[in-house]
C-alpha cells in the first residue's frame, strides 16, 4: 500500500541530491478545514523556470539512469486523487519548496506511514544535513530537530546505526502520540 512517508522520502532524496544542507518538513492536519498539508522546503541548488515547469511531468527527469522521473508526478497524482494538489516553488541558488494538499476525509488518502524510517534514511548519509520535522494535528504537535539531537550527542555522529534506530523510534513514538497513541 502506498504511504505518504514514501513520497516525503522521495522529496528528501531530491533535496539531498540538490545539495541541500537544511531541510524543513511540515505536516499539518487541520480537521476543521478537512485539510492535510505536507511541505518540504530545502536550501539546495534549486531549479530554473524551465526545469521547474517540467518537474511534474513524468516523462522528464534529470537522472541519467532512466528516461522517466516518477517521484513528483506520482505525488501530484496522489494529491489530486485525494482532492488536492502539489505546488512547486524554486529558484536557482535558493532551494525548493514543495507543498501538497489533500482532503483529510478522502477515502483514498494513503496512511502516513513510517516517518521515523523516512527521516532516519535521510540522516543516514555521509553528508551532514540539518533536518527539522514539525507535525501538527489539531492542538497537538511534535517536533524533531537533528541539530538539537547533534548538540546533545556531541561527537557521536547522527548516521551511526544505534542513533538512527533511536531516531526512528523517537519520531514514530512522537507521531503516535499525535493520534492518541495508536499511530497512523
Coordinates of N, CA, C and O in Angstrom, one line a residue:
X1 N 0.8 -1.2 0.0 CA 0.0 0.0 0.0 C 0.9 1.2 0.0 O 1.9 1.3 0.6
X2 N 0.5 2.2 -0.7 CA 1.1 3.5 -0.8 C 1.1 4.2 0.6 O 0.1 4.1 1.3
X3 N 2.2 4.8 0.9 CA 2.3 5.6 2.1 C 2.8 7.0 1.8 O 3.7 7.2 1.0
X4 N 2.3 8.0 2.5 CA 2.8 9.4 2.3 C 4.2 9.5 2.7 O 5.0 10.3 2.1
X5 N 4.7 8.8 3.7 CA 6.1 8.9 4.1 C 7.1 8.5 2.9 O 8.2 9.1 2.8
X6 N 6.6 7.6 2.0 CA 7.5 7.3 0.9 C 7.6 8.4 -0.1 O 8.6 8.7 -0.7
X7 N 6.5 9.2 -0.3 CA 6.5 10.4 -1.1 C 7.4 11.4 -0.5 O 8.2 12.1 -1.2
X8 N 7.4 11.5 0.8 CA 8.2 12.5 1.5 C 9.7 12.1 1.4 O 10.6 12.9 1.2
X9 N 10.0 10.8 1.5 CA 11.3 10.3 1.3 C 11.9 10.6 -0.1 O 13.0 11.1 -0.2
X10 N 11.0 10.5 -1.1 CA 11.4 10.9 -2.4 C 11.8 12.4 -2.5 O 12.8 12.8 -3.1
X11 N 11.0 13.2 -1.8 CA 11.3 14.7 -1.8 C 12.6 14.9 -1.1 O 13.4 15.8 -1.5
X12 N 12.8 14.2 0.0 CA 14.1 14.4 0.8 C 15.3 13.9 -0.1 O 16.3 14.6 -0.1
X13 N 15.1 12.8 -0.8 CA 16.2 12.4 -1.7 C 16.5 13.4 -2.8 O 17.7 13.7 -3.1
X14 N 15.5 14.0 -3.3 CA 15.6 15.1 -4.3 C 16.4 16.3 -3.7 O 17.3 16.8 -4.3
X15 N 16.0 16.6 -2.5 CA 16.7 17.8 -1.8 C 18.1 17.5 -1.6 O 19.0 18.3 -1.8
X16 N 18.4 16.3 -1.1 CA 19.8 15.9 -0.8 C 20.6 15.8 -2.1 O 21.8 16.2 -2.1
X17 N 20.0 15.3 -3.1 CA 20.7 15.2 -4.4 C 21.0 16.6 -5.0 O 22.0 16.8 -5.7
X18 N 20.2 17.6 -4.6 CA 20.4 19.0 -5.0 C 21.4 19.8 -4.0 O 21.5 21.0 -4.1
X19 N 22.0 19.0 -3.1 CA 23.0 19.6 -2.2 C 22.4 20.3 -1.0 O 23.1 21.1 -0.4
X20 N 21.2 20.0 -0.7 CA 20.6 20.7 0.5 C 21.4 20.4 1.8 O 21.8 19.2 2.0
X21 N 21.5 21.4 2.6 CA 22.1 21.2 3.9 C 21.1 21.5 5.0 O 21.4 21.2 6.2
X22 N 20.0 22.1 4.7 CA 18.9 22.3 5.6 C 17.6 21.9 4.9 O 17.3 22.4 3.8
X23 N 16.8 21.1 5.7 CA 15.5 20.7 5.1 C 14.5 20.8 6.2 O 14.8 20.4 7.4
X24 N 13.4 21.4 5.9 CA 12.3 21.5 6.8 C 11.1 20.8 6.3 O 10.6 21.0 5.2
X25 N 10.6 19.8 7.1 CA 9.4 19.1 6.8 C 8.3 19.5 7.7 O 8.4 19.4 8.9
X26 N 7.1 19.9 7.1 CA 6.0 20.4 8.0 C 4.8 19.6 7.5 O 4.5 19.6 6.3
X27 N 4.1 19.0 8.4 CA 2.8 18.3 8.1 C 1.8 18.9 9.1 O 2.0 19.0 10.3
X28 N 0.7 19.3 8.5 CA -0.4 19.9 9.3 C -1.7 19.2 8.9 O -2.0 19.1 7.7
X29 N -2.3 18.7 9.9 CA -3.6 18.0 9.7 C -4.7 18.9 10.4 O -4.7 19.0 11.6
X30 N -5.5 19.6 9.6 CA -6.5 20.5 10.1 C -7.9 19.9 9.9 O -8.4 20.0 8.8
X31 N -8.4 19.2 10.9 CA -9.7 18.6 10.8 C -10.8 19.5 10.6 O -11.8 19.2 9.9
X32 N -10.7 20.7 11.1 CA -11.8 21.8 10.9 C -11.9 22.1 9.5 O -13.0 22.4 9.0
X33 N -10.8 22.2 8.8 CA -10.8 22.6 7.4 C -10.7 21.4 6.5 O -10.7 21.5 5.2
X34 N -10.7 20.2 7.1 CA -10.6 18.9 6.3 C -9.4 18.9 5.4 O -9.5 18.6 4.2
X35 N -8.3 19.3 5.9 CA -7.1 19.6 5.0 C -5.8 19.0 5.6 O -5.5 19.3 6.8
X36 N -5.1 18.2 4.8 CA -3.8 17.8 5.1 C -2.8 18.5 4.2 O -3.0 18.6 3.0
X37 N -1.8 19.2 4.9 CA -0.8 19.9 4.1 C 0.6 19.3 4.5 O 0.9 19.2 5.6
X38 N 1.3 19.0 3.4 CA 2.7 18.5 3.6 C 3.6 19.4 2.9 O 3.4 19.7 1.7
X39 N 4.6 20.0 3.6 CA 5.5 20.9 2.9 C 6.9 20.4 3.2 O 7.3 20.1 4.3
X40 N 7.7 20.4 2.1 CA 9.2 20.1 2.3 C 9.9 21.3 1.6 O 9.7 21.6 0.4
X41 N 10.7 21.9 2.4 CA 11.5 23.1 2.0 C 13.0 22.8 2.2 O 13.3 22.3 3.2
X42 N 13.8 23.2 1.2 CA 15.2 22.9 1.3 C 16.0 24.1 0.8 O 15.5 25.0 0.2
X43 N 17.3 24.1 1.1 CA 18.2 25.1 0.6 C 19.2 24.6 -0.4 O 20.3 25.1 -0.6
X44 N 18.7 23.6 -1.2 CA 19.6 23.1 -2.2 C 19.7 24.0 -3.4 O 19.3 25.2 -3.3
X45 N 20.3 23.6 -4.5 CA 20.6 24.5 -5.6 C 19.4 25.0 -6.3 O 19.5 26.0 -7.1
X46 N 18.2 24.4 -6.1 CA 17.0 25.0 -6.8 C 17.0 24.7 -8.3 O 17.8 24.0 -8.8
X47 N 15.9 25.2 -8.9 CA 15.7 24.9 -10.3 C 15.3 26.2 -11.0 O 14.7 27.1 -10.4
X48 N 15.7 26.3 -12.3 CA 15.3 27.4 -13.1 C 13.9 27.2 -13.6 O 13.3 26.2 -13.4
X49 N 13.3 28.2 -14.2 CA 11.9 28.2 -14.6 C 11.6 27.1 -15.6 O 10.6 26.4 -15.4
X50 N 12.5 26.8 -16.5 CA 12.3 25.7 -17.5 C 12.2 24.3 -16.8 O 11.3 23.5 -17.0
X51 N 13.2 24.0 -15.9 CA 13.2 22.8 -15.2 C 12.0 22.7 -14.2 O 11.3 21.7 -14.1
X52 N 11.7 23.8 -13.6 CA 10.5 23.8 -12.7 C 9.2 23.5 -13.4 O 8.4 22.7 -12.9
X53 N 9.1 24.0 -14.6 CA 7.9 23.8 -15.4 C 7.7 22.3 -15.8 O 6.7 21.8 -15.8
X54 N 8.9 21.6 -16.0 CA 8.9 20.2 -16.4 C 8.9 19.2 -15.2 O 8.7 18.1 -15.4
X55 N 9.1 19.7 -14.0 CA 9.4 18.8 -12.9 C 8.2 17.9 -12.6 O 8.4 16.8 -12.0
X56 N 7.0 18.3 -12.9 CA 5.8 17.5 -12.6 C 5.4 16.6 -13.8 O 4.4 15.9 -13.7
X57 N 6.2 16.6 -14.8 CA 6.0 15.8 -16.0 C 6.7 14.4 -15.8 O 7.9 14.4 -15.6
X58 N 5.9 13.3 -15.8 CA 6.5 12.0 -15.6 C 7.6 11.6 -16.6 O 8.4 10.7 -16.4
X59 N 7.5 12.2 -17.8 CA 8.5 11.9 -18.9 C 9.7 12.8 -18.9 O 10.5 12.8 -19.8
X60 N 9.9 13.5 -17.8 CA 11.1 14.4 -17.6 C 11.8 14.0 -16.4 O 11.3 13.7 -15.4
X61 N 13.1 13.9 -16.5 CA 14.0 13.6 -15.4 C 15.4 14.1 -15.6 O 15.8 14.2 -16.8
X62 N 16.1 14.4 -14.6 CA 17.5 14.9 -14.7 C 18.4 13.7 -14.5 O 19.6 13.8 -14.7
X63 N 17.8 12.5 -14.2 CA 18.6 11.3 -14.0 C 19.1 10.8 -15.3 O 18.4 10.9 -16.3
X64 N 20.3 10.1 -15.3 CA 20.8 9.5 -16.5 C 20.5 8.0 -16.5 O 20.8 7.4 -17.5
X65 N 20.0 7.5 -15.4 CA 19.8 6.0 -15.3 C 18.5 5.6 -15.9 O 18.3 4.4 -16.1
X66 N 17.6 6.5 -16.1 CA 16.3 6.1 -16.7 C 15.7 7.4 -17.4 O 16.1 8.5 -17.1
X67 N 14.7 7.1 -18.2 CA 14.1 8.2 -19.0 C 12.9 8.8 -18.4 O 12.3 9.7 -19.0
X68 N 12.4 8.3 -17.3 CA 11.2 8.8 -16.7 C 11.5 9.2 -15.2 O 12.4 8.5 -14.6
X69 N 10.9 10.2 -14.7 CA 11.0 10.6 -13.3 C 9.7 10.6 -12.7 O 8.9 11.5 -12.9
X70 N 9.4 9.6 -11.9 CA 8.0 9.4 -11.4 C 7.7 10.0 -10.0 O 6.6 10.1 -9.6
X71 N 8.8 10.4 -9.3 CA 8.6 10.9 -7.9 C 7.5 12.0 -7.7 O 6.5 11.8 -7.1
X72 N 7.8 13.2 -8.3 CA 6.9 14.3 -8.1 C 5.6 14.0 -8.9 O 4.5 14.3 -8.3
X73 N 5.6 13.5 -10.1 CA 4.3 13.2 -10.7 C 3.4 12.2 -10.0 O 2.2 12.4 -9.9
X74 N 4.0 11.2 -9.3 CA 3.2 10.3 -8.5 C 2.6 11.0 -7.3 O 1.5 10.7 -6.9
X75 N 3.4 11.8 -6.7 CA 2.9 12.6 -5.5 C 1.8 13.5 -6.0 O 0.8 13.6 -5.3
X76 N 1.9 14.1 -7.1 CA 0.9 15.0 -7.6 C -0.4 14.2 -7.9 O -1.5 14.6 -7.6
X77 N -0.2 13.0 -8.5 CA -1.4 12.2 -8.8 C -2.1 11.7 -7.5 O -3.3 11.7 -7.4
X78 N -1.3 11.4 -6.5 CA -1.9 11.0 -5.2 C -2.7 12.2 -4.6 O -3.8 12.0 -4.1
X79 N -2.1 13.4 -4.6 CA -2.8 14.6 -4.1 C -4.1 14.8 -4.9 O -5.1 15.1 -4.3
X80 N -4.0 14.8 -6.2 CA -5.2 15.0 -7.0 C -6.3 14.0 -6.7 O -7.4 14.3 -6.6
X81 N -5.8 12.7 -6.6 CA -6.8 11.7 -6.3 C -7.5 11.9 -4.9 O -8.6 11.4 -4.7
X82 N -6.8 12.6 -4.0 CA -7.4 12.9 -2.7 C -7.9 14.3 -2.6 O -8.0 14.9 -1.5
X83 N -8.3 14.9 -3.7 CA -9.0 16.2 -3.7 C -8.0 17.4 -3.4 O -8.5 18.4 -3.0
X84 N -6.8 17.2 -3.8 CA -5.8 18.3 -3.5 C -4.9 18.5 -4.7 O -5.2 18.2 -5.8
X85 N -3.7 19.1 -4.4 CA -2.7 19.3 -5.5 C -1.3 19.5 -4.9 O -1.2 19.5 -3.7
X86 N -0.4 19.6 -5.8 CA 1.0 19.8 -5.4 C 1.5 21.1 -6.1 O 1.2 21.3 -7.3
X87 N 2.1 22.0 -5.3 CA 2.7 23.2 -5.9 C 4.2 23.1 -5.7 O 4.7 22.6 -4.6
X88 N 4.9 23.7 -6.6 CA 6.4 23.7 -6.5 C 6.9 25.1 -6.7 O 6.5 25.8 -7.7
X89 N 7.8 25.5 -5.9 CA 8.4 26.8 -6.0 C 9.9 26.6 -5.9 O 10.4 25.8 -5.0
X90 N 10.7 27.2 -6.8 CA 12.1 27.0 -6.7 C 12.8 28.1 -7.6 O 12.2 28.6 -8.5
X91 N 14.0 28.5 -7.1 CA 14.8 29.4 -7.9 C 16.3 28.9 -7.8 O 16.7 28.4 -6.7
X92 N 17.1 29.1 -8.8 CA 18.5 28.7 -8.7 C 19.2 29.3 -7.6 O 19.0 30.5 -7.4
X93 N 19.9 28.5 -6.8 CA 20.6 29.1 -5.7 C 19.8 29.3 -4.4 O 20.3 29.8 -3.4
X94 N 18.5 29.1 -4.5 CA 17.6 29.5 -3.3 C 16.8 28.3 -2.8 O 15.9 28.5 -2.0
X95 N 17.0 27.1 -3.3 CA 16.3 26.0 -2.8 C 15.0 25.7 -3.5 O 14.6 26.4 -4.4
X96 N 14.2 24.8 -2.9 CA 13.0 24.4 -3.5 C 11.9 24.2 -2.3 O 12.3 23.8 -1.2
X97 N 10.7 24.5 -2.7 CA 9.6 24.3 -1.7 C 8.5 23.5 -2.4 O 8.0 23.9 -3.5
X98 N 8.1 22.4 -1.9 CA 7.1 21.5 -2.4 C 5.9 21.5 -1.4 O 6.2 21.2 -0.2
X99 N 4.7 21.8 -1.8 CA 3.6 21.8 -0.9 C 2.5 20.9 -1.5 O 2.1 21.2 -2.7
X100 N 2.1 19.9 -0.8 CA 1.0 19.1 -1.2 C -0.2 19.3 -0.3 O 0.0 19.3 1.0
X101 N -1.4 19.4 -0.8 CA -2.6 19.4 0.0 C -3.5 18.3 -0.4 O -3.5 17.9 -1.6
X102 N -4.2 17.8 0.6 CA -5.2 16.7 0.3 C -6.3 16.8 1.3 O -6.1 17.3 2.4
X103 N -7.4 16.3 0.9 CA -8.6 16.3 1.8 C -8.4 15.2 2.8 O -8.3 14.0 2.5
X104 N -8.4 15.6 4.1 CA -8.2 14.6 5.2 C -9.2 13.5 5.2 O -8.9 12.3 5.5
X105 N -10.4 13.8 4.9 CA -11.5 12.8 4.9 C -11.6 11.9 3.7 O -12.5 11.1 3.6
X106 N -10.8 12.2 2.7 CA -10.9 11.5 1.4 C -10.7 10.0 1.6 O -9.7 9.6 2.3
X107 N -11.5 9.1 1.1 CA -11.3 7.7 1.3 C -10.1 7.1 0.7 O -9.6 6.0 1.2
X108 N -9.5 7.8 -0.3 CA -8.3 7.3 -0.9 C -7.0 7.8 -0.3 O -5.9 7.5 -0.8
X109 N -7.1 8.6 0.8 CA -5.9 9.2 1.4 C -5.1 8.1 2.0 O -5.5 7.3 2.8
X110 N -3.8 8.0 1.5 CA -2.9 6.9 2.0 C -2.6 7.2 3.5 O -2.6 8.3 3.9
X111 N -2.2 6.1 4.2 CA -1.7 6.4 5.6 C -0.4 7.1 5.5 O 0.3 7.1 4.5
X112 N -0.1 7.8 6.7 CA 1.2 8.5 6.8 C 2.4 7.6 6.6 O 3.3 7.9 5.8
X113 N 2.4 6.4 7.2 CA 3.5 5.5 7.1 C 4.6 5.8 8.1 O 4.4 6.5 9.1
X114 N 5.7 5.3 7.9 CA 6.8 5.3 8.8 C 7.7 6.5 8.7 O 8.7 6.5 8.0
X115 N 7.3 7.6 9.3 CA 8.1 8.8 9.2 C 9.4 8.7 9.9 O 10.4 9.3 9.5
X116 N 9.5 7.8 10.9 CA 10.8 7.6 11.6 C 11.8 7.0 10.7 O 12.9 7.5 10.6
X117 N 11.4 6.0 9.9 CA 12.3 5.4 8.9 C 12.7 6.4 7.8 O 13.8 6.4 7.3
X118 N 11.7 7.2 7.4 CA 11.9 8.2 6.4 C 13.0 9.2 6.8 O 14.0 9.5 6.0
X119 N 12.9 9.7 8.0 CA 13.8 10.7 8.5 C 15.2 10.1 8.8 O 16.2 10.6 8.5
X120 N 15.2 8.9 9.3 CA 16.4 8.1 9.6 C 17.2 7.9 8.3 O 18.4 8.0 8.2
X121 N 16.4 7.5 7.3 CA 17.1 7.3 6.0 C 17.8 8.6 5.4 O 18.9 8.5 4.9
X122 N 17.1 9.7 5.6 CA 17.7 11.0 5.1 C 18.9 11.4 5.9 O 19.8 11.9 5.4
X123 N 18.9 11.0 7.2 CA 20.1 11.3 8.0 C 21.2 10.3 8.0 O 22.2 10.5 8.6
X124 N 21.0 9.2 7.3 CA 22.0 8.1 7.3 C 23.1 8.4 6.3 O 24.1 7.7 6.3
X125 N 23.1 9.5 5.6 CA 24.1 9.8 4.6 C 25.4 10.3 5.2 O 25.3 10.8 6.4
X126 N 26.4 10.3 4.5 CA 27.7 10.8 5.0 C 27.7 12.3 5.1 O 28.2 12.9 6.0
X127 N 27.0 13.0 4.1 CA 27.0 14.4 4.1 C 26.1 14.9 5.2 O 24.9 14.4 5.3
X128 N 26.5 15.8 6.0 CA 25.7 16.3 7.1 C 24.5 17.1 6.6 O 24.6 17.9 5.6
X129 N 23.4 17.0 7.2 CA 22.2 17.7 6.9 C 21.4 18.1 8.1 O 21.4 17.3 9.1
X130 N 21.0 19.3 8.2 CA 20.1 19.7 9.3 C 18.7 19.6 8.9 O 18.2 20.2 8.0
X131 N 18.0 18.7 9.6 CA 16.6 18.4 9.2 C 15.7 18.7 10.4 O 16.0 18.3 11.5
X132 N 14.6 19.4 10.1 CA 13.6 19.7 11.1 C 12.3 19.1 10.6 O 11.9 19.3 9.5
X133 N 11.6 18.4 11.5 CA 10.3 17.8 11.2 C 9.3 18.3 12.2 O 9.5 18.2 13.4
X134 N 8.3 19.0 11.7 CA 7.3 19.5 12.5 C 5.9 19.0 12.1 O 5.6 19.2 10.9
X135 N 5.2 18.3 13.0 CA 3.9 17.7 12.6 C 2.9 18.2 13.6 O 3.0 18.1 14.8
X136 N 1.8 18.8 13.0 CA 0.8 19.4 13.9 C -0.5 18.7 13.5 O -0.9 18.5 12.3
X137 N -1.3 18.2 14.5 CA -2.6 17.6 14.3 C -3.5 18.2 15.3 O -3.5 17.9 16.5
X138 N -4.4 19.1 14.8 CA -5.2 19.9 15.8 C -4.4 20.7 16.7 O -3.6 21.5 16.3
X139 N -4.6 20.5 18.0 CA -3.9 21.3 19.0 C -2.6 20.6 19.4 O -1.8 21.1 20.2
X140 N -2.4 19.4 19.0 CA -1.2 18.6 19.3 C -0.1 18.8 18.3 O -0.4 19.0 17.1
X141 N 1.2 18.8 18.7 CA 2.3 18.9 17.8 C 3.5 18.1 18.3 O 3.7 17.9 19.4
X142 N 4.3 17.7 17.3 CA 5.5 17.0 17.5 C 6.6 17.7 16.7 O 6.4 18.0 15.5
X143 N 7.8 17.8 17.3 CA 8.9 18.5 16.6 C 10.2 17.6 16.8 O 10.4 17.1 17.9
X144 N 10.9 17.5 15.8 CA 12.2 16.8 15.8 C 13.2 17.7 15.1 O 12.9 18.2 14.0
X145 N 14.4 17.9 15.7 CA 15.5 18.7 15.1 C 16.8 17.9 15.1 O 17.2 17.5 16.2
X146 N 17.4 17.6 14.0 CA 18.6 16.9 14.0 C 19.7 17.8 14.6 O 20.6 17.2 15.3
X147 N 19.6 19.1 14.5 CA 20.6 19.9 15.1 C 20.6 19.9 16.7 O 21.6 19.8 17.4
X148 N 19.3 19.8 17.2 CA 19.1 19.7 18.6 C 19.7 18.3 19.1 O 20.4 18.3 20.1
X149 N 19.5 17.3 18.4 CA 20.0 16.0 18.7 C 21.5 16.0 18.7 O 22.2 15.5 19.6
X150 N 22.1 16.5 17.6 CA 23.5 16.5 17.5 C 24.2 17.3 18.6 O 25.2 16.9 19.1
X151 N 23.5 18.4 19.0 CA 24.1 19.2 20.2 C 24.2 18.3 21.4 O 25.2 18.4 22.1
X152 N 23.2 17.4 21.6 CA 23.2 16.6 22.8 C 24.1 15.3 22.6 O 24.6 14.8 23.6
X153 N 24.4 14.9 21.4 CA 25.2 13.8 21.2 C 26.7 14.1 21.1 O 27.6 13.3 21.3
X154 N 27.0 15.4 20.9 CA 28.4 15.8 20.9 C 29.1 15.2 19.7 O 28.7 15.5 18.5
X155 N 30.2 14.5 19.9 CA 31.0 13.9 18.8 C 30.4 12.7 18.1 O 30.8 12.2 17.1
X156 N 29.3 12.1 18.7 CA 28.7 10.9 18.1 C 27.9 11.3 16.9 O 27.1 12.2 16.9
X157 N 28.2 10.7 15.7 CA 27.6 11.1 14.5 C 26.1 10.6 14.5 O 25.8 9.6 15.0
X158 N 25.3 11.4 13.8 CA 23.9 11.0 13.6 C 23.7 9.8 12.8 O 22.7 9.1 12.9
X159 N 24.6 9.6 11.9 CA 24.4 8.5 10.9 C 25.0 7.1 11.4 O 25.1 6.2 10.6
X160 N 25.2 7.0 12.7 CA 25.6 5.6 13.1 C 24.3 4.8 13.5 O 23.3 5.4 13.9
X161 N 24.4 3.5 13.3 CA 23.2 2.6 13.5 C 22.4 2.8 14.7 O 21.2 3.0 14.6
X162 N 23.0 2.8 15.9 CA 22.2 3.0 17.1 C 21.4 4.3 17.2 O 20.3 4.4 17.7
X163 N 22.1 5.4 16.7 CA 21.4 6.7 16.7 C 20.3 6.7 15.7 O 19.2 7.2 16.1
X164 N 20.5 6.1 14.6 CA 19.4 6.1 13.6 C 18.2 5.3 14.1 O 17.1 5.6 13.9
X165 N 18.5 4.1 14.8 CA 17.4 3.3 15.3 C 16.7 4.1 16.4 O 15.4 4.1 16.4
X166 N 17.4 4.9 17.2 CA 16.7 5.7 18.2 C 15.9 6.8 17.6 O 14.7 7.0 18.0
X167 N 16.4 7.4 16.5 CA 15.7 8.5 15.8 C 14.4 7.9 15.3 O 13.3 8.5 15.4
X168 N 14.4 6.7 14.6 CA 13.2 6.1 14.1 C 12.2 5.9 15.2 O 11.0 6.2 15.0
X169 N 12.6 5.3 16.3 CA 11.7 5.0 17.4 C 11.1 6.3 18.0 O 9.9 6.4 18.3
X170 N 12.0 7.3 18.2 CA 11.6 8.5 18.8 C 10.5 9.2 18.0 O 9.5 9.7 18.5
X171 N 10.8 9.3 16.7 CA 9.8 10.0 15.8 C 8.5 9.2 15.7 O 7.4 9.8 15.8
X172 N 8.6 7.9 15.6 CA 7.4 7.2 15.5 C 6.5 7.2 16.7 O 5.3 7.3 16.7
X173 N 7.2 7.3 17.9 CA 6.5 7.4 19.2 C 5.8 8.8 19.2 O 4.7 9.0 19.6
X174 N 6.6 9.9 18.8 CA 6.0 11.2 18.8 C 4.8 11.3 17.9 O 3.8 12.0 18.2
X175 N 4.9 10.7 16.7 CA 3.8 10.8 15.8 C 2.6 10.0 16.3 O 1.4 10.4 16.3
X176 N 2.9 8.8 16.9 CA 1.8 8.0 17.5 C 1.0 8.8 18.6 O -0.2 8.7 18.7
X177 N 1.8 9.6 19.4 CA 1.1 10.4 20.4 C 0.2 11.4 19.9 O -0.8 11.8 20.5
X178 N 0.4 11.9 18.6 CA -0.5 12.8 18.0 C -1.8 12.2 17.7 O -2.8 12.9 17.7
X179 N -1.8 10.9 17.6 CA -3.1 10.1 17.3 C -3.6 9.4 18.6 O -4.3 8.4 18.5
X180 N -3.2 9.9 19.7 CA -3.6 9.3 21.0 C -2.9 7.9 21.2 O -3.5 7.1 21.9
X181 N -1.8 7.7 20.6 CA -1.0 6.5 20.9 C -1.2 5.4 19.9 O -0.4 4.5 19.8
X182 N -2.2 5.5 19.0 CA -2.5 4.4 18.1 C -1.7 4.5 16.8 O -1.7 3.6 16.0
X183 N -0.9 5.6 16.5 CA -0.1 5.7 15.3 C -1.0 6.0 14.1 O -2.2 6.1 14.2
X184 N -0.4 6.1 13.0 CA -1.1 6.4 11.7 C -0.5 5.7 10.6 O 0.7 5.6 10.4

